[in-house]
Amino acid sequence: MATRASIRFATREEGVSFNEMPEKINAKFYAHWDGYPSHRGVEIAESILHNRNIDGWEIEDLTSRHTDLEYIYYVWQAENKLAYISIFERSDYSEESWHLDYDEKDAFTCIFVGLPTALIDKYKPNTNEEG
C-alpha cells in the first residue's frame, strides 16, 4: 500500500511558525511511496545534511492538490540560517477530508518540528545489534 506524501519548500520568515502550514511555498514535490517519517523524513534530513540524491519524487505545480496525502513535509530554508523540517500527519480521515474543497490545514496535525539531526534521532530505525 502506498503512503503518499507532499514535500514542500518554504522560506524561513519572521512571524511564520514552523508548526503551521505556510501560505506561501517555493517548490513542491510528490512522493507516492514510503511517505512515513522513518523513511521519507529520514531521507529528506539525510539529503540536507549529506547532499544525498533522492529518487522517486515528482515535481508538482504549486497549485496542484492531492487529497490522498498521509504526510506533508515542509523544509524551511533561508540564506545563512539552518534548515528546519516540519512534518504534518493526516489526522482527519472523514469522508469530507478527501475532497478538493476541504482545507488541508483542518485535516493535518503537526507531529514534528526540528533540525534534520533531530528528525534522524527521532525517526531513523535503530540498526545496531542490540535492537
PDB file of C-alpha atoms in Angstrom:
ATOM      1  CA  MET A   1       0.000   0.000   0.000  1.00  0.00           C
ATOM      2  CA  ALA A   2       1.259   3.481  -0.849  1.00  0.00           C
ATOM      3  CA  THR A   3       1.947   6.061   1.834  1.00  0.00           C
ATOM      4  CA  ARG A   4       1.644   9.309  -0.099  1.00  0.00           C
ATOM      5  CA  ALA A   5       3.473  12.477   0.877  1.00  0.00           C
ATOM      6  CA  SER A   6       3.974  16.009  -0.305  1.00  0.00           C
ATOM      7  CA  ILE A   7       7.337  17.671   0.212  1.00  0.00           C
ATOM      8  CA  ARG A   8       7.180  21.452   0.175  1.00  0.00           C
ATOM      9  CA  PHE A   9       9.846  24.101   0.471  1.00  0.00           C
ATOM     10  CA  ALA A  10       9.159  27.345   2.313  1.00  0.00           C
ATOM     11  CA  THR A  11      11.274  30.355   3.217  1.00  0.00           C
ATOM     12  CA  ARG A  12      12.064  30.961   6.869  1.00  0.00           C
ATOM     13  CA  GLU A  13      10.472  34.305   7.707  1.00  0.00           C
ATOM     14  CA  GLU A  14       9.934  36.256  10.901  1.00  0.00           C
ATOM     15  CA  GLY A  15       6.491  35.612  12.344  1.00  0.00           C
ATOM     16  CA  VAL A  16       5.873  32.370  10.427  1.00  0.00           C
ATOM     17  CA  SER A  17       5.634  29.382  12.760  1.00  0.00           C
ATOM     18  CA  PHE A  18       7.212  26.072  11.775  1.00  0.00           C
ATOM     19  CA  ASN A  19       4.284  24.163  13.296  1.00  0.00           C
ATOM     20  CA  GLU A  20       1.710  25.763  10.994  1.00  0.00           C
ATOM     21  CA  MET A  21       1.308  25.273   7.259  1.00  0.00           C
ATOM     22  CA  PRO A  22       2.573  28.395   5.480  1.00  0.00           C
ATOM     23  CA  GLU A  23       0.527  30.275   2.913  1.00  0.00           C
ATOM     24  CA  LYS A  24       3.493  30.578   0.547  1.00  0.00           C
ATOM     25  CA  ILE A  25       5.749  27.786  -0.694  1.00  0.00           C
ATOM     26  CA  ASN A  26       8.591  27.923  -3.215  1.00  0.00           C
ATOM     27  CA  ALA A  27       8.612  24.374  -4.584  1.00  0.00           C
ATOM     28  CA  LYS A  28       6.521  21.262  -4.208  1.00  0.00           C
ATOM     29  CA  PHE A  29       7.177  17.580  -4.826  1.00  0.00           C
ATOM     30  CA  TYR A  30       5.021  14.467  -4.572  1.00  0.00           C
ATOM     31  CA  ALA A  31       6.154  11.021  -3.429  1.00  0.00           C
ATOM     32  CA  HIS A  32       3.710   8.170  -3.989  1.00  0.00           C
ATOM     33  CA  TRP A  33       5.506   5.584  -1.835  1.00  0.00           C
ATOM     34  CA  ASP A  34       7.086   5.393   1.628  1.00  0.00           C
ATOM     35  CA  GLY A  35       5.920   8.782   2.898  1.00  0.00           C
ATOM     36  CA  TYR A  36       6.185   7.911   6.587  1.00  0.00           C
ATOM     37  CA  PRO A  37       8.773   9.759   8.746  1.00  0.00           C
ATOM     38  CA  SER A  38      11.094   6.782   9.304  1.00  0.00           C
ATOM     39  CA  HIS A  39      11.651   6.620   5.546  1.00  0.00           C
ATOM     40  CA  ARG A  40      10.769   9.850   3.722  1.00  0.00           C
ATOM     41  CA  GLY A  41      11.539  12.106   6.686  1.00  0.00           C
ATOM     42  CA  VAL A  42      14.922  10.498   7.309  1.00  0.00           C
ATOM     43  CA  GLU A  43      15.640  10.625   3.573  1.00  0.00           C
ATOM     44  CA  ILE A  44      14.949  14.377   3.482  1.00  0.00           C
ATOM     45  CA  ALA A  45      17.066  15.020   6.572  1.00  0.00           C
ATOM     46  CA  GLU A  46      19.981  12.969   5.266  1.00  0.00           C
ATOM     47  CA  SER A  47      19.796  14.727   1.908  1.00  0.00           C
ATOM     48  CA  ILE A  48      20.068  18.115   3.620  1.00  0.00           C
ATOM     49  CA  LEU A  49      22.925  17.013   5.872  1.00  0.00           C
ATOM     50  CA  HIS A  50      24.925  14.923   3.406  1.00  0.00           C
ATOM     51  CA  ASN A  51      23.886  16.214  -0.056  1.00  0.00           C
ATOM     52  CA  ARG A  52      22.365  12.840  -0.952  1.00  0.00           C
ATOM     53  CA  ASN A  53      20.220  12.419  -4.043  1.00  0.00           C
ATOM     54  CA  ILE A  54      16.607  11.394  -3.611  1.00  0.00           C
ATOM     55  CA  ASP A  55      14.807   9.224  -6.167  1.00  0.00           C
ATOM     56  CA  GLY A  56      11.097   8.879  -6.748  1.00  0.00           C
ATOM     57  CA  TRP A  57       9.907  12.465  -6.358  1.00  0.00           C
ATOM     58  CA  GLU A  58       7.695  14.170  -8.925  1.00  0.00           C
ATOM     59  CA  ILE A  59       7.844  17.951  -9.326  1.00  0.00           C
ATOM     60  CA  GLU A  60       4.385  19.444  -8.921  1.00  0.00           C
ATOM     61  CA  ASP A  61       2.783  22.696  -9.867  1.00  0.00           C
ATOM     62  CA  LEU A  62       2.433  24.905  -6.784  1.00  0.00           C
ATOM     63  CA  THR A  63      -1.348  24.944  -7.188  1.00  0.00           C
ATOM     64  CA  SER A  64      -1.835  21.175  -7.560  1.00  0.00           C
ATOM     65  CA  ARG A  65      -3.506  19.326  -4.725  1.00  0.00           C
ATOM     66  CA  HIS A  66      -3.568  15.668  -3.766  1.00  0.00           C
ATOM     67  CA  THR A  67      -6.443  14.741  -1.491  1.00  0.00           C
ATOM     68  CA  ASP A  68      -4.991  11.339  -0.604  1.00  0.00           C
ATOM     69  CA  LEU A  69      -1.883  12.510   1.271  1.00  0.00           C
ATOM     70  CA  GLU A  70      -0.959  10.962   4.586  1.00  0.00           C
ATOM     71  CA  TYR A  71       2.044  13.201   5.323  1.00  0.00           C
ATOM     72  CA  ILE A  72       3.137  16.689   4.371  1.00  0.00           C
ATOM     73  CA  TYR A  73       6.737  17.772   4.904  1.00  0.00           C
ATOM     74  CA  TYR A  74       7.937  21.362   4.942  1.00  0.00           C
ATOM     75  CA  VAL A  75      11.600  22.185   4.533  1.00  0.00           C
ATOM     76  CA  TRP A  76      12.182  25.697   5.877  1.00  0.00           C
ATOM     77  CA  GLN A  77      15.215  27.432   4.420  1.00  0.00           C
ATOM     78  CA  ALA A  78      16.819  30.874   4.331  1.00  0.00           C
ATOM     79  CA  GLU A  79      20.274  32.033   3.454  1.00  0.00           C
ATOM     80  CA  ASN A  80      22.707  31.839   6.380  1.00  0.00           C
ATOM     81  CA  LYS A  81      20.179  30.002   8.580  1.00  0.00           C
ATOM     82  CA  LEU A  82      19.870  26.325   9.456  1.00  0.00           C
ATOM     83  CA  ALA A  83      17.187  24.365   7.633  1.00  0.00           C
ATOM     84  CA  TYR A  84      14.261  23.125   9.723  1.00  0.00           C
ATOM     85  CA  ILE A  85      11.793  20.401   8.867  1.00  0.00           C
ATOM     86  CA  SER A  86       8.123  20.178   9.860  1.00  0.00           C
ATOM     87  CA  ILE A  87       6.069  17.008   9.491  1.00  0.00           C
ATOM     88  CA  PHE A  88       2.280  17.055   9.345  1.00  0.00           C
ATOM     89  CA  GLU A  89       0.298  13.817   9.582  1.00  0.00           C
ATOM     90  CA  ARG A  90      -3.282  13.348   8.425  1.00  0.00           C
ATOM     91  CA  SER A  91      -5.485  13.341  11.500  1.00  0.00           C
ATOM     92  CA  ASP A  92      -8.886  13.692   9.848  1.00  0.00           C
ATOM     93  CA  TYR A  93      -9.929  10.635   7.873  1.00  0.00           C
ATOM     94  CA  SER A  94     -13.556  11.689   7.477  1.00  0.00           C
ATOM     95  CA  GLU A  95     -15.150  11.384   4.042  1.00  0.00           C
ATOM     96  CA  GLU A  96     -15.210  15.185   3.737  1.00  0.00           C
ATOM     97  CA  SER A  97     -11.455  15.485   4.249  1.00  0.00           C
ATOM     98  CA  TRP A  98     -10.701  13.681   0.977  1.00  0.00           C
ATOM     99  CA  HIS A  99     -12.376  16.325  -1.219  1.00  0.00           C
ATOM    100  CA  LEU A 100     -10.603  19.169  -3.027  1.00  0.00           C
ATOM    101  CA  ASP A 101     -12.647  21.870  -1.327  1.00  0.00           C
ATOM    102  CA  TYR A 102     -11.642  20.697   2.167  1.00  0.00           C
ATOM    103  CA  ASP A 103      -8.982  22.849   3.838  1.00  0.00           C
ATOM    104  CA  GLU A 104      -5.778  20.823   4.232  1.00  0.00           C
ATOM    105  CA  LYS A 105      -4.973  22.671   7.431  1.00  0.00           C
ATOM    106  CA  ASP A 106      -8.016  21.060   9.048  1.00  0.00           C
ATOM    107  CA  ALA A 107      -7.008  17.526   8.042  1.00  0.00           C
ATOM    108  CA  PHE A 108      -3.398  17.518   9.301  1.00  0.00           C
ATOM    109  CA  THR A 109      -1.650  17.848  12.649  1.00  0.00           C
ATOM    110  CA  CYS A 110       1.968  18.843  13.164  1.00  0.00           C
ATOM    111  CA  ILE A 111       3.895  15.910  14.670  1.00  0.00           C
ATOM    112  CA  PHE A 112       7.465  17.168  14.356  1.00  0.00           C
ATOM    113  CA  VAL A 113       9.444  20.403  14.075  1.00  0.00           C
ATOM    114  CA  GLY A 114      13.208  20.449  14.250  1.00  0.00           C
ATOM    115  CA  LEU A 115      16.612  20.281  12.683  1.00  0.00           C
ATOM    116  CA  PRO A 116      17.451  17.404  10.322  1.00  0.00           C
ATOM    117  CA  THR A 117      19.635  15.821  13.014  1.00  0.00           C
ATOM    118  CA  ALA A 118      16.720  15.773  15.459  1.00  0.00           C
ATOM    119  CA  LEU A 119      14.480  14.146  12.843  1.00  0.00           C
ATOM    120  CA  ILE A 120      17.057  11.408  12.264  1.00  0.00           C
ATOM    121  CA  ASP A 121      17.455  10.873  16.016  1.00  0.00           C
ATOM    122  CA  LYS A 122      13.701  10.536  16.455  1.00  0.00           C
ATOM    123  CA  TYR A 123      12.699   8.524  13.390  1.00  0.00           C
ATOM    124  CA  LYS A 124      15.645   6.572  11.970  1.00  0.00           C
ATOM    125  CA  PRO A 125      15.299   2.912  12.903  1.00  0.00           C
ATOM    126  CA  ASN A 126      17.914   1.635  15.305  1.00  0.00           C
ATOM    127  CA  THR A 127      20.018  -0.870  13.395  1.00  0.00           C
ATOM    128  CA  ASN A 128      22.653  -1.827  15.957  1.00  0.00           C
ATOM    129  CA  GLU A 129      22.954  -5.386  17.261  1.00  0.00           C
ATOM    130  CA  GLU A 130      21.027  -4.585  20.444  1.00  0.00           C
ATOM    131  CA  GLY A 131      17.944  -3.536  18.504  1.00  0.00           C
TER     132      GLY A 131
END
